[in-house]
mmCIF file of C-alpha atoms and ligand atoms in Angstrom:
data_model
loop_
_atom_site.group_PDB
_atom_site.id
_atom_site.type_symbol
_atom_site.label_atom_id
_atom_site.label_comp_id
_atom_site.label_asym_id
_atom_site.label_seq_id
_atom_site.Cartn_x
_atom_site.Cartn_y
_atom_site.Cartn_z
ATOM 1 C CA UNK F 1 19.238 12.353 20.964
ATOM 2 C CA UNK F 2 19.328 10.989 18.180
ATOM 3 C CA UNK F 3 17.227 12.806 15.510
ATOM 4 C CA UNK F 4 15.996 10.133 13.139
ATOM 5 C CA UNK F 5 15.879 11.316 9.250
ATOM 6 C CA UNK F 6 14.464 9.868 6.051
ATOM 7 C CA UNK F 7 17.393 9.784 3.955
ATOM 8 C CA UNK F 8 16.279 8.374 0.788
ATOM 9 C CA UNK F 9 13.844 6.438 -0.873
ATOM 10 C CA UNK F 10 13.691 3.594 -3.377
ATOM 11 C CA UNK F 11 11.248 2.421 -5.722
ATOM 12 C CA UNK F 12 10.414 -0.784 -7.931
ATOM 13 C CA UNK F 13 7.950 -0.778 -10.015
ATOM 14 C CA UNK F 14 6.959 -4.318 -12.195
ATOM 15 C CA UNK F 15 7.256 -4.565 -15.564
ATOM 16 C CA UNK F 16 3.538 -4.965 -16.434
ATOM 17 C CA UNK F 17 0.464 -2.360 -16.555
ATOM 18 C CA UNK F 18 -3.250 -2.940 -17.346
ATOM 19 C CA UNK F 19 -5.435 -0.370 -17.951
ATOM 20 C CA UNK F 20 -8.802 -0.060 -16.821
ATOM 21 C CA UNK F 21 -10.645 -1.150 -20.196
ATOM 22 C CA UNK F 22 -8.316 -4.379 -20.474
ATOM 23 C CA UNK F 23 -9.238 -5.305 -16.649
ATOM 24 C CA UNK F 24 -12.790 -4.434 -17.781
ATOM 25 C CA UNK F 25 -12.899 -6.061 -20.934
ATOM 26 C CA UNK F 26 -11.573 -9.595 -18.865
ATOM 27 C CA UNK F 27 -14.025 -9.196 -16.389
ATOM 28 C CA UNK F 28 -17.107 -8.633 -18.651
ATOM 29 C CA UNK F 29 -16.037 -11.832 -20.776
ATOM 30 C CA UNK F 30 -16.031 -13.828 -17.129
ATOM 31 C CA UNK F 31 -19.542 -12.282 -16.888
ATOM 32 C CA UNK F 32 -20.644 -13.321 -19.902
ATOM 33 C CA UNK F 33 -19.474 -16.373 -20.144
ATOM 34 C CA UNK F 34 -20.794 -17.151 -16.211
ATOM 35 C CA UNK F 35 -24.380 -15.937 -17.589
ATOM 36 C CA UNK F 36 -24.441 -18.141 -20.484
ATOM 37 C CA UNK F 37 -23.178 -20.914 -18.922
ATOM 38 C CA UNK F 38 -25.462 -20.448 -15.723
ATOM 39 C CA UNK F 39 -28.832 -19.100 -18.083
ATOM 40 C CA UNK F 40 -31.323 -21.772 -17.248
ATOM 41 C CA UNK F 41 -30.574 -21.369 -13.686
ATOM 42 C CA UNK F 42 -30.891 -17.883 -13.875
ATOM 43 C CA UNK F 43 -33.947 -18.141 -15.868
ATOM 44 C CA UNK F 44 -35.371 -20.290 -12.905
ATOM 45 C CA UNK F 45 -33.945 -17.649 -10.594
ATOM 46 C CA UNK F 46 -31.533 -20.290 -8.310
ATOM 47 C CA UNK F 47 -28.820 -18.116 -9.685
ATOM 48 C CA UNK F 48 -28.348 -14.466 -9.788
ATOM 49 C CA UNK F 49 -26.743 -12.957 -12.906
ATOM 50 C CA UNK F 50 -24.029 -11.151 -12.516
ATOM 51 C CA UNK F 51 -23.696 -7.341 -13.516
ATOM 52 C CA UNK F 52 -20.720 -6.149 -16.030
ATOM 53 C CA UNK F 53 -17.896 -3.515 -14.797
ATOM 54 C CA UNK F 54 -17.389 -0.195 -16.642
ATOM 55 C CA UNK F 55 -14.216 1.992 -16.745
ATOM 56 C CA UNK F 56 -16.232 4.661 -16.400
ATOM 57 C CA UNK F 57 -17.528 3.668 -12.718
ATOM 58 C CA UNK F 58 -13.796 3.310 -11.934
ATOM 59 C CA UNK F 59 -12.597 6.355 -12.843
ATOM 60 C CA UNK F 60 -15.238 8.218 -11.406
ATOM 61 C CA UNK F 61 -15.294 6.254 -7.892
ATOM 62 C CA UNK F 62 -11.774 5.814 -7.529
ATOM 63 C CA UNK F 63 -9.639 8.167 -9.346
ATOM 64 C CA UNK F 64 -7.602 4.896 -10.965
ATOM 65 C CA UNK F 65 -6.732 4.653 -14.734
ATOM 66 C CA UNK F 66 -4.283 1.641 -14.303
ATOM 67 C CA UNK F 67 -2.226 -0.720 -11.978
ATOM 68 C CA UNK F 68 1.038 -2.154 -12.657
ATOM 69 C CA UNK F 69 1.313 -5.963 -11.683
ATOM 70 C CA UNK F 70 3.768 -8.783 -11.405
ATOM 71 C CA UNK F 71 1.966 -10.877 -14.150
ATOM 72 C CA UNK F 72 -0.614 -9.604 -16.753
ATOM 73 C CA UNK F 73 -1.384 -12.158 -18.807
ATOM 74 C CA UNK F 74 -3.060 -15.071 -15.874
ATOM 75 C CA UNK F 75 -4.648 -11.754 -14.521
ATOM 76 C CA UNK F 76 -6.346 -10.976 -18.012
ATOM 77 C CA UNK F 77 -7.482 -14.709 -18.975
ATOM 78 C CA UNK F 78 -11.061 -14.943 -18.245
ATOM 79 C CA UNK F 79 -10.320 -18.891 -17.360
ATOM 80 C CA UNK F 80 -8.034 -18.153 -14.810
ATOM 81 C CA UNK F 81 -7.806 -14.704 -13.621
ATOM 82 C CA UNK F 82 -5.163 -14.959 -11.298
ATOM 83 C CA UNK F 83 -1.603 -14.107 -11.865
ATOM 84 C CA UNK F 84 0.766 -17.004 -12.690
ATOM 85 C CA UNK F 85 4.034 -16.338 -10.003
ATOM 86 C CA UNK F 86 5.566 -20.068 -10.260
ATOM 87 C CA UNK F 87 6.577 -21.472 -6.998
ATOM 88 C CA UNK F 88 10.338 -21.314 -6.388
ATOM 89 C CA UNK F 89 12.861 -23.520 -4.749
ATOM 90 C CA UNK F 90 14.278 -22.504 -1.107
ATOM 91 C CA UNK F 91 17.138 -22.140 -3.073
ATOM 92 C CA UNK F 92 15.974 -19.274 -5.098
ATOM 93 C CA UNK F 93 15.467 -15.575 -3.602
ATOM 94 C CA UNK F 94 11.465 -15.697 -2.929
ATOM 95 C CA UNK F 95 9.471 -12.976 -5.432
ATOM 96 C CA UNK F 96 8.410 -10.958 -2.200
ATOM 97 C CA UNK F 97 11.838 -10.653 -1.063
ATOM 98 C CA UNK F 98 12.608 -10.188 -4.822
ATOM 99 C CA UNK F 99 11.109 -6.929 -5.405
ATOM 100 C CA UNK F 100 11.590 -5.384 -1.807
ATOM 101 C CA UNK F 101 15.493 -5.901 -2.696
ATOM 102 C CA UNK F 102 15.205 -4.179 -5.763
ATOM 103 C CA UNK F 103 13.471 -1.119 -3.940
ATOM 104 C CA UNK F 104 15.859 -1.549 -1.346
ATOM 105 C CA UNK F 105 19.010 -1.238 -3.645
ATOM 106 C CA UNK F 106 18.284 1.599 -4.923
ATOM 107 C CA UNK F 107 17.140 3.395 -1.430
ATOM 108 C CA UNK F 108 20.549 2.508 -0.294
ATOM 109 C CA UNK F 109 22.557 4.000 -2.983
ATOM 110 C CA UNK F 110 20.335 7.100 -3.010
ATOM 111 C CA UNK F 111 21.430 7.387 0.653
ATOM 112 C CA UNK F 112 25.194 6.284 0.073
ATOM 113 C CA UNK F 113 25.170 3.449 2.284
ATOM 114 C CA UNK F 114 26.802 0.172 2.177
ATOM 115 C CA UNK F 115 25.391 -2.988 3.787
ATOM 116 C CA UNK F 116 27.842 -2.596 6.955
ATOM 117 C CA UNK F 117 26.287 0.711 7.307
ATOM 118 C CA UNK F 118 22.837 -1.034 8.076
ATOM 119 C CA UNK F 119 22.371 -2.610 11.382
ATOM 120 C CA UNK F 120 18.455 -3.341 11.141
ATOM 121 C CA UNK F 121 15.906 -4.339 8.425
ATOM 122 C CA UNK F 122 12.211 -3.798 8.751
ATOM 123 C CA UNK F 123 9.885 -5.239 6.138
ATOM 124 C CA UNK F 124 6.482 -3.965 6.324
ATOM 125 C CA UNK F 125 3.821 -4.904 4.354
ATOM 126 C CA UNK F 126 0.159 -6.024 4.059
ATOM 127 C CA UNK F 127 0.715 -9.642 2.784
ATOM 128 C CA UNK F 128 3.655 -11.741 3.633
ATOM 129 C CA UNK F 129 4.354 -14.531 1.307
ATOM 130 C CA UNK F 130 4.996 -17.121 4.332
ATOM 131 C CA UNK F 131 4.739 -17.579 7.897
ATOM 132 C CA UNK F 132 8.596 -18.037 8.036
ATOM 133 C CA UNK F 133 11.629 -17.665 8.350
ATOM 134 C CA UNK F 134 10.698 -14.113 8.233
ATOM 135 C CA UNK F 135 10.506 -12.283 4.548
ATOM 136 C CA UNK F 136 12.626 -9.518 6.213
ATOM 137 C CA UNK F 137 15.694 -11.770 7.186
ATOM 138 C CA UNK F 138 15.754 -13.119 3.611
ATOM 139 C CA UNK F 139 15.967 -9.628 2.741
ATOM 140 C CA UNK F 140 18.720 -9.068 4.845
ATOM 141 C CA UNK F 141 20.706 -11.959 3.561
ATOM 142 C CA UNK F 142 20.586 -10.951 0.452
ATOM 143 C CA UNK F 143 21.766 -7.520 0.615
ATOM 144 C CA UNK F 144 24.723 -8.857 3.197
ATOM 145 C CA UNK F 145 23.384 -6.679 5.931
ATOM 146 C CA UNK F 146 24.417 -7.624 9.950
ATOM 147 C CA UNK F 147 22.366 -7.082 13.016
ATOM 148 C CA UNK F 148 18.655 -8.074 12.783
ATOM 149 C CA UNK F 149 15.492 -8.271 10.715
ATOM 150 C CA UNK F 150 11.893 -8.595 11.681
ATOM 151 C CA UNK F 151 8.208 -8.318 9.912
ATOM 152 C CA UNK F 152 5.466 -5.861 10.576
ATOM 153 C CA UNK F 153 1.474 -6.414 8.927
ATOM 154 C CA UNK F 154 -0.470 -3.645 10.075
ATOM 155 C CA UNK F 155 -2.565 -3.825 6.404
ATOM 156 C CA UNK F 156 -2.174 -0.461 4.597
ATOM 157 C CA UNK F 157 -0.670 1.869 7.370
ATOM 158 C CA UNK F 158 2.342 -1.185 7.404
ATOM 159 C CA UNK F 159 5.015 1.415 5.673
ATOM 160 C CA UNK F 160 4.279 4.665 8.028
ATOM 161 C CA UNK F 161 4.104 1.944 11.165
ATOM 162 C CA UNK F 162 7.556 0.699 10.036
ATOM 163 C CA UNK F 163 9.110 3.985 9.687
ATOM 164 C CA UNK F 164 8.051 4.707 13.275
ATOM 165 C CA UNK F 165 9.543 1.268 14.613
ATOM 166 C CA UNK F 166 12.779 2.474 12.803
ATOM 167 C CA UNK F 167 12.903 5.681 14.048
ATOM 168 C CA UNK F 168 11.976 3.843 17.758
ATOM 169 C CA UNK F 169 14.802 1.571 17.464
ATOM 170 C CA UNK F 170 17.223 4.368 16.203
ATOM 171 C CA UNK F 171 16.043 6.623 19.376
ATOM 172 C CA UNK F 172 16.631 3.684 22.186
ATOM 173 C CA UNK F 173 19.881 3.329 20.399
ATOM 174 C CA UNK F 174 19.029 -0.359 19.365
ATOM 175 C CA UNK F 175 19.870 0.769 15.714
ATOM 176 C CA UNK F 176 21.824 3.259 14.215
ATOM 177 C CA UNK F 177 20.797 3.047 10.411
ATOM 178 C CA UNK F 178 17.214 0.889 9.566
ATOM 179 C CA UNK F 179 16.391 -0.252 6.219
ATOM 180 C CA UNK F 180 12.507 -0.005 5.971
ATOM 181 C CA UNK F 181 10.884 -2.247 3.031
ATOM 182 C CA UNK F 182 7.656 -2.572 1.471
ATOM 183 C CA UNK F 183 7.064 -4.990 -0.797
ATOM 184 C CA UNK F 184 3.389 -5.192 -1.919
ATOM 185 C CA UNK F 185 2.437 -8.331 -4.357
ATOM 186 C CA UNK F 186 -1.248 -7.195 -3.778
ATOM 187 C CA UNK F 187 -2.072 -9.235 -6.897
ATOM 188 C CA UNK F 188 -2.369 -12.665 -4.994
ATOM 189 C CA UNK F 189 -4.762 -11.264 -2.545
ATOM 190 C CA UNK F 190 -7.306 -9.728 -5.472
ATOM 191 C CA UNK F 191 -10.170 -11.257 -6.401
ATOM 192 C CA UNK F 192 -10.877 -10.353 -9.693
ATOM 193 C CA UNK F 193 -13.748 -12.051 -10.038
ATOM 194 C CA UNK F 194 -15.303 -9.851 -7.692
ATOM 195 C CA UNK F 195 -16.787 -6.501 -9.102
ATOM 196 C CA UNK F 196 -16.835 -4.011 -6.399
ATOM 197 C CA UNK F 197 -13.161 -4.489 -6.087
ATOM 198 C CA UNK F 198 -11.489 -6.663 -9.154
ATOM 199 C CA UNK F 199 -9.766 -2.583 -9.881
ATOM 200 C CA UNK F 200 -8.521 -1.727 -6.736
ATOM 201 C CA UNK F 201 -4.964 -2.730 -6.635
ATOM 202 C CA UNK F 202 -1.817 -2.433 -8.086
ATOM 203 C CA UNK F 203 2.002 -4.338 -6.975
ATOM 204 C CA UNK F 204 4.989 -2.239 -6.062
ATOM 205 C CA UNK F 205 7.783 -2.551 -3.679
ATOM 206 C CA UNK F 206 9.011 0.925 -1.772
ATOM 207 C CA UNK F 207 12.123 1.169 0.464
ATOM 208 C CA UNK F 208 13.464 4.110 2.785
ATOM 209 C CA UNK F 209 16.784 4.140 4.607
ATOM 210 C CA UNK F 210 16.044 5.870 8.204
ATOM 211 C CA UNK F 211 19.144 6.657 10.146
ATOM 212 C CA UNK F 212 19.987 9.296 13.041
ATOM 213 C CA UNK F 213 20.895 13.091 11.399
ATOM 214 C CA UNK F 214 24.605 12.692 12.625
ATOM 215 C CA UNK F 215 25.270 9.776 10.062
ATOM 216 C CA UNK F 216 23.398 10.939 7.302
ATOM 217 C CA UNK F 217 25.632 12.169 4.277
ATOM 218 C CA UNK F 218 23.295 13.264 1.638
ATOM 219 C CA UNK F 219 21.420 16.580 0.947
ATOM 220 C CA UNK F 220 17.360 16.892 1.390
ATOM 221 C CA UNK F 221 16.883 14.294 4.401
ATOM 222 C CA UNK F 222 13.656 14.348 6.223
ATOM 223 C CA UNK F 223 13.839 14.641 9.821
ATOM 224 C CA UNK F 224 11.109 12.874 11.393
ATOM 225 C CA UNK F 225 9.532 15.651 13.961
ATOM 226 C CA UNK F 226 7.115 13.158 15.188
ATOM 227 C CA UNK F 227 4.425 10.509 14.706
ATOM 228 C CA UNK F 228 0.823 9.701 15.728
ATOM 229 C CA UNK F 229 -0.547 6.110 15.201
ATOM 230 C CA UNK F 230 -4.130 4.993 15.494
ATOM 231 C CA UNK F 231 -5.826 1.664 15.603
ATOM 232 C CA UNK F 232 -9.581 1.175 15.420
ATOM 233 C CA UNK F 233 -11.020 -2.533 15.027
ATOM 234 C CA UNK F 234 -13.167 -3.159 11.998
ATOM 235 C CA UNK F 235 -14.243 -6.038 9.798
ATOM 236 C CA UNK F 236 -15.380 -3.582 7.140
ATOM 237 C CA UNK F 237 -11.693 -4.189 5.006
ATOM 238 C CA UNK F 238 -11.299 -8.184 6.048
ATOM 239 C CA UNK F 239 -8.900 -10.908 4.448
ATOM 240 C CA UNK F 240 -9.731 -14.220 6.630
ATOM 241 C CA UNK F 241 -6.658 -16.102 4.884
ATOM 242 C CA UNK F 242 -4.374 -18.166 6.969
ATOM 243 C CA UNK F 243 -2.766 -21.242 8.541
ATOM 244 C CA UNK F 244 -5.666 -22.287 9.779
ATOM 245 C CA UNK F 245 -7.824 -22.322 6.715
ATOM 246 C CA UNK F 246 -6.927 -25.843 5.801
ATOM 247 C CA UNK F 247 -8.352 -26.871 9.178
ATOM 248 C CA UNK F 248 -11.713 -26.030 7.843
ATOM 249 C CA UNK F 249 -11.347 -27.505 4.271
ATOM 250 C CA UNK F 250 -15.159 -26.467 3.303
ATOM 251 C CA UNK F 251 -14.116 -23.106 3.681
ATOM 252 C CA UNK F 252 -10.583 -22.914 2.740
ATOM 253 C CA UNK F 253 -11.190 -21.424 -0.987
ATOM 254 C CA UNK F 254 -13.927 -19.214 -0.045
ATOM 255 C CA UNK F 255 -13.588 -15.841 -1.365
ATOM 256 C CA UNK F 256 -13.351 -14.122 1.926
ATOM 257 C CA UNK F 257 -9.863 -15.496 1.689
ATOM 258 C CA UNK F 258 -9.122 -12.774 0.000
ATOM 259 C CA UNK F 259 -9.378 -9.271 -0.061
ATOM 260 C CA UNK F 260 -12.761 -8.189 0.765
ATOM 261 C CA UNK F 261 -14.082 -4.733 1.845
ATOM 262 C CA UNK F 262 -17.196 -2.885 2.516
ATOM 263 C CA UNK F 263 -15.612 0.385 0.673
ATOM 264 C CA UNK F 264 -18.580 2.700 1.509
ATOM 265 C CA UNK F 265 -18.380 2.172 4.734
ATOM 266 C CA UNK F 266 -14.574 2.595 4.987
ATOM 267 C CA UNK F 267 -14.883 5.800 3.013
ATOM 268 C CA UNK F 268 -17.206 7.420 5.417
ATOM 269 C CA UNK F 269 -15.429 5.812 8.602
ATOM 270 C CA UNK F 270 -11.471 6.722 7.912
ATOM 271 C CA UNK F 271 -11.947 10.097 6.584
ATOM 272 C CA UNK F 272 -13.454 11.548 9.759
ATOM 273 C CA UNK F 273 -10.908 9.326 11.836
ATOM 274 C CA UNK F 274 -7.530 10.301 9.325
ATOM 275 C CA UNK F 275 -8.950 14.178 9.372
ATOM 276 C CA UNK F 276 -9.024 14.168 12.742
ATOM 277 C CA UNK F 277 -5.728 12.722 13.430
ATOM 278 C CA UNK F 278 -3.818 14.906 11.099
ATOM 279 C CA UNK F 279 -5.636 18.383 12.794
ATOM 280 C CA UNK F 280 -5.228 17.197 15.949
ATOM 281 C CA UNK F 281 -1.264 15.745 15.517
ATOM 282 C CA UNK F 282 -0.393 19.260 13.889
ATOM 283 C CA UNK F 283 -2.030 21.228 16.707
ATOM 284 C CA UNK F 284 -0.143 19.221 19.349
ATOM 285 C CA UNK F 285 3.147 20.046 17.845
ATOM 286 C CA UNK F 286 2.307 23.709 17.803
ATOM 287 C CA UNK F 287 1.110 23.858 13.633
ATOM 288 C CA UNK F 288 -1.536 24.635 11.891
ATOM 289 C CA UNK F 289 -2.468 22.994 8.774
ATOM 290 C CA UNK F 290 -1.576 26.010 6.572
ATOM 291 C CA UNK F 291 2.001 25.464 8.049
ATOM 292 C CA UNK F 292 2.185 22.101 5.973
ATOM 293 C CA UNK F 293 3.694 22.647 2.300
ATOM 294 C CA UNK F 294 2.575 18.857 1.358
ATOM 295 C CA UNK F 295 0.460 15.607 2.469
ATOM 296 C CA UNK F 296 1.743 12.682 1.378
ATOM 297 C CA UNK F 297 -1.476 10.258 1.637
ATOM 298 C CA UNK F 298 -2.315 7.071 1.535
ATOM 299 C CA UNK F 299 -3.602 6.336 -2.121
ATOM 300 C CA UNK F 300 -6.799 4.287 -1.961
ATOM 301 C CA UNK F 301 -8.840 6.659 -3.750
ATOM 302 C CA UNK F 302 -8.693 10.075 -4.885
ATOM 303 C CA UNK F 303 -12.260 11.302 -3.642
ATOM 304 C CA UNK F 304 -11.602 10.053 -0.400
ATOM 305 C CA UNK F 305 -7.951 11.778 -0.671
ATOM 306 C CA UNK F 306 -9.426 15.009 -1.625
ATOM 307 C CA UNK F 307 -11.989 14.996 1.176
ATOM 308 C CA UNK F 308 -9.352 14.235 3.698
ATOM 309 C CA UNK F 309 -6.957 17.241 2.337
ATOM 310 C CA UNK F 310 -10.369 19.708 2.250
ATOM 311 C CA UNK F 311 -10.983 18.864 5.987
ATOM 312 C CA UNK F 312 -7.535 19.658 7.116
ATOM 313 C CA UNK F 313 -7.065 22.594 5.003
ATOM 314 C CA UNK F 314 -10.315 23.743 4.945
ATOM 315 C CA UNK F 315 -10.460 24.635 0.960
ATOM 316 C CA UNK F 316 -9.738 22.350 -2.088
ATOM 317 C CA UNK F 317 -5.967 21.106 -2.032
ATOM 318 C CA UNK F 318 -3.620 21.731 -5.261
ATOM 319 C CA UNK F 319 -2.129 18.617 -6.786
ATOM 320 C CA UNK F 320 1.189 19.253 -5.552
ATOM 321 C CA UNK F 321 -0.111 19.960 -1.872
ATOM 322 C CA UNK F 322 -1.790 16.542 -2.039
ATOM 323 C CA UNK F 323 0.024 14.369 -4.517
ATOM 324 C CA UNK F 324 -2.075 11.633 -6.369
ATOM 325 C CA UNK F 325 -0.167 8.483 -7.572
ATOM 326 C CA UNK F 326 -3.074 6.250 -7.544
ATOM 327 C CA UNK F 327 -4.062 7.022 -11.026
ATOM 328 C CA UNK F 328 -1.599 5.300 -12.592
ATOM 329 C CA UNK F 329 -0.683 2.920 -9.610
ATOM 330 C CA UNK F 330 -3.929 1.856 -8.182
ATOM 331 C CA UNK F 331 -3.925 1.120 -4.428
ATOM 332 C CA UNK F 332 -0.166 0.131 -3.706
ATOM 333 C CA UNK F 333 -1.221 -0.568 -0.131
ATOM 334 C CA UNK F 334 0.932 0.427 2.358
ATOM 335 C CA UNK F 335 3.646 1.511 -0.335
ATOM 336 C CA UNK F 336 0.959 4.251 -1.777
ATOM 337 C CA UNK F 337 1.911 7.009 0.746
ATOM 338 C CA UNK F 338 5.752 6.262 0.196
ATOM 339 C CA UNK F 339 5.710 6.375 -3.828
ATOM 340 C CA UNK F 340 3.929 10.110 -3.098
ATOM 341 C CA UNK F 341 6.673 10.925 -1.068
ATOM 342 C CA UNK F 342 9.298 9.374 -3.379
ATOM 343 C CA UNK F 343 7.746 11.422 -6.512
ATOM 344 C CA UNK F 344 7.227 14.248 -4.803
ATOM 345 C CA UNK F 345 9.684 15.831 -2.396
ATOM 346 C CA UNK F 346 12.777 17.163 -4.101
ATOM 347 C CA UNK F 347 10.723 20.372 -4.748
ATOM 348 C CA UNK F 348 10.623 21.274 -1.213
ATOM 349 C CA UNK F 349 12.680 23.825 0.311
ATOM 350 C CA UNK F 350 15.254 23.317 3.387
ATOM 351 C CA UNK F 351 12.754 24.080 6.296
ATOM 352 C CA UNK F 352 9.721 23.145 4.961
ATOM 353 C CA UNK F 353 7.089 20.904 6.696
ATOM 354 C CA UNK F 354 5.329 17.704 5.472
ATOM 355 C CA UNK F 355 2.934 15.088 6.619
ATOM 356 C CA UNK F 356 2.777 11.602 5.488
ATOM 357 C CA UNK F 357 -0.474 9.745 6.085
ATOM 358 C CA UNK F 358 -1.285 6.109 5.874
ATOM 359 C CA UNK F 359 -4.275 4.249 6.589
ATOM 360 C CA UNK F 360 -6.603 0.890 5.828
ATOM 361 C CA UNK F 361 -7.442 -2.282 7.213
ATOM 362 C CA UNK F 362 -7.623 -2.590 10.940
ATOM 363 C CA UNK F 363 -8.479 -0.189 10.930
ATOM 364 C CA UNK F 364 -4.835 1.768 11.098
ATOM 365 C CA UNK F 365 -3.925 4.623 10.946
ATOM 366 C CA UNK F 366 -0.438 6.730 11.138
ATOM 367 C CA UNK F 367 0.702 10.046 10.258
ATOM 368 C CA UNK F 368 4.475 11.519 10.353
ATOM 369 C CA UNK F 369 5.425 15.403 10.612
ATOM 370 C CA UNK F 370 8.556 15.562 8.450
ATOM 371 C CA UNK F 371 10.764 18.686 7.886
ATOM 372 C CA UNK F 372 13.323 19.275 4.922
ATOM 373 C CA UNK F 373 16.845 19.735 5.881
ATOM 374 C CA UNK F 374 19.478 21.282 4.180
HETATM 375 N N1 LIG Z 1 -18.620 -1.591 -12.375
HETATM 376 C C1 LIG Z 1 -19.980 -0.694 -12.246
HETATM 377 N N2 LIG Z 1 -20.582 -0.074 -11.347
HETATM 378 C C2 LIG Z 1 -20.226 -1.084 -10.379
HETATM 379 C C3 LIG Z 1 -19.093 -1.637 -10.009
HETATM 380 C C4 LIG Z 1 -17.910 -1.862 -11.414
HETATM 381 N N3 LIG Z 1 -17.095 -1.930 -10.911
HETATM 382 N N4 LIG Z 1 -18.868 -1.777 -8.854
HETATM 383 C C5 LIG Z 1 -20.071 -1.360 -8.090
HETATM 384 N N5 LIG Z 1 -20.710 -1.101 -9.089
HETATM 385 C C6 LIG Z 1 -21.876 -0.429 -8.852
HETATM 386 C C7 LIG Z 1 -22.751 -0.646 -7.614
HETATM 387 O O1 LIG Z 1 -23.356 -1.657 -7.723
HETATM 388 C C8 LIG Z 1 -23.595 0.572 -7.250
HETATM 389 O O2 LIG Z 1 -25.130 0.409 -8.119
HETATM 390 P P1 LIG Z 1 -26.429 0.597 -7.502
HETATM 391 O O3 LIG Z 1 -26.041 2.121 -6.944
HETATM 392 O O4 LIG Z 1 -27.508 0.449 -8.561
HETATM 393 O O5 LIG Z 1 -26.573 -0.027 -6.223
HETATM 394 C C9 LIG Z 1 -22.703 1.480 -7.424
HETATM 395 O O6 LIG Z 1 -21.908 0.936 -8.387
HETATM 396 C C10 LIG Z 1 -21.838 2.679 -6.604
HETATM 397 O O7 LIG Z 1 -21.393 1.256 -5.732
HETATM 398 P P2 LIG Z 1 -20.516 1.445 -4.496
HETATM 399 O O8 LIG Z 1 -19.751 0.585 -4.102
HETATM 400 O O9 LIG Z 1 -21.475 2.040 -3.461
HETATM 401 O O10 LIG Z 1 -19.438 2.246 -4.850
HETATM 402 P P3 LIG Z 1 -18.622 3.712 -4.408
HETATM 403 O O11 LIG Z 1 -18.901 4.795 -4.701
HETATM 404 O O12 LIG Z 1 -18.478 4.028 -2.615
HETATM 405 O O13 LIG Z 1 -16.932 3.246 -4.808
HETATM 406 C C11 LIG Z 1 -15.229 2.018 -4.012
HETATM 407 C C12 LIG Z 1 -16.568 2.175 -4.492
HETATM 408 C C13 LIG Z 1 -14.654 0.981 -3.606
HETATM 409 C C14 LIG Z 1 -14.248 2.683 -5.037
HETATM 410 C C15 LIG Z 1 -14.801 3.359 -2.918
HETATM 411 O O14 LIG Z 1 -16.299 3.178 -1.678
HETATM 412 C C16 LIG Z 1 -13.890 3.336 -2.047
HETATM 413 O O15 LIG Z 1 -12.757 3.637 -2.490
HETATM 414 N N6 LIG Z 1 -14.169 3.529 -0.489
HETATM 415 C C17 LIG Z 1 -12.693 3.662 0.264
HETATM 416 C C18 LIG Z 1 -11.828 1.998 0.259
HETATM 417 C C19 LIG Z 1 -10.797 2.079 0.849
HETATM 418 O O16 LIG Z 1 -10.228 2.902 1.354
HETATM 419 N N7 LIG Z 1 -10.451 1.120 1.196
HETATM 420 C C20 LIG Z 1 -9.101 0.650 1.951
HETATM 421 C C21 LIG Z 1 -8.611 -0.167 1.276
HETATM 422 S S1 LIG Z 1 -6.830 -0.356 1.875
#
């Protein structure tokens, strides 16, 4: 029976970073302009005045201090508030594939894999650039990988669902070595004019090499001991963008065609769902939370992560027990728990257990029990 392992990870970080102060300044200029332009309607009570954002609120409510983005100028321009990402010809590599390929090359190098060693590509992320051909096939082609490739979209749990898909492919004998790539260009689905959520997301790409332990040649790989996947329908995180939008053109550009959420409800409903899932996963495997050296949690909100870790451990977690990367990266959708893993795993000792857990739109949630090898 094959024993799938994570043999290495790769991380692509975009060149531009936006601080909360920069983002808030742009947002508040937009608000001031809007309120000035609509002063008469606001006075007459027919238009509601917009309220300003604040850095203090963002940091307290979410723990986010900055985010990386593919384009800074377009987002910060109060007249535009949308990244400028020029369209490319069909002969050029798509931007979503480009960032995935960058992370994938780093993961392949770290795992000591050549394209011919890999026989499947799973591209798992929240937002695909197009309907078809699959983004995964473009990545496969650019890297010169044989075999097969496909896309998976499961909100912020996409990457961990993608890893479990790779595990199943390896256990079934369908593939021997799988590249899982998670390109998250989240600035494309952000509504930078929306006060409740303009600060939430950042861009990044991660990649992992998943293979049978028997073919792994690098030290310090992590055995994927077991997984739990859970989904439960909710409208509290939603994006109605899709190929049928043009059939109802009067609504084609409404704000619901971008990311929208009921943040407080998400917080309330997801915390128990995820903490119960982690505790019962560990119990099923014969472990207690005290047996776990590290939790690599989805990075949406530091207060949420603290509460989940507290419910699991029965006490406050330390930074090393539940590392936070969202202060620098913000919510990078499905890549968040992979970035936390990428940056915080070298110090674990052989035999140490860790748990990766992602959660988000759907609701979708997934936990992976990992064990460090020698
Ligand atoms: N600047 C200043 N004030 C703001 C603000 C902003 N940008 N946005 C909202 N506020 C105000 C609200 O108007 C509200 O004011 P009121 O108390 O006078 O009504 C107050 O701040 C609290 O707003 P609320 O939306 O309840 O904040 P919150 O503490 O719930 O934090 C989130 C908001 C989004 C950070 C938080 O709910 C969250 O992260 N939830 C989980 C989301 C999640 O995990 N999503 C998964 C996505 S993949």
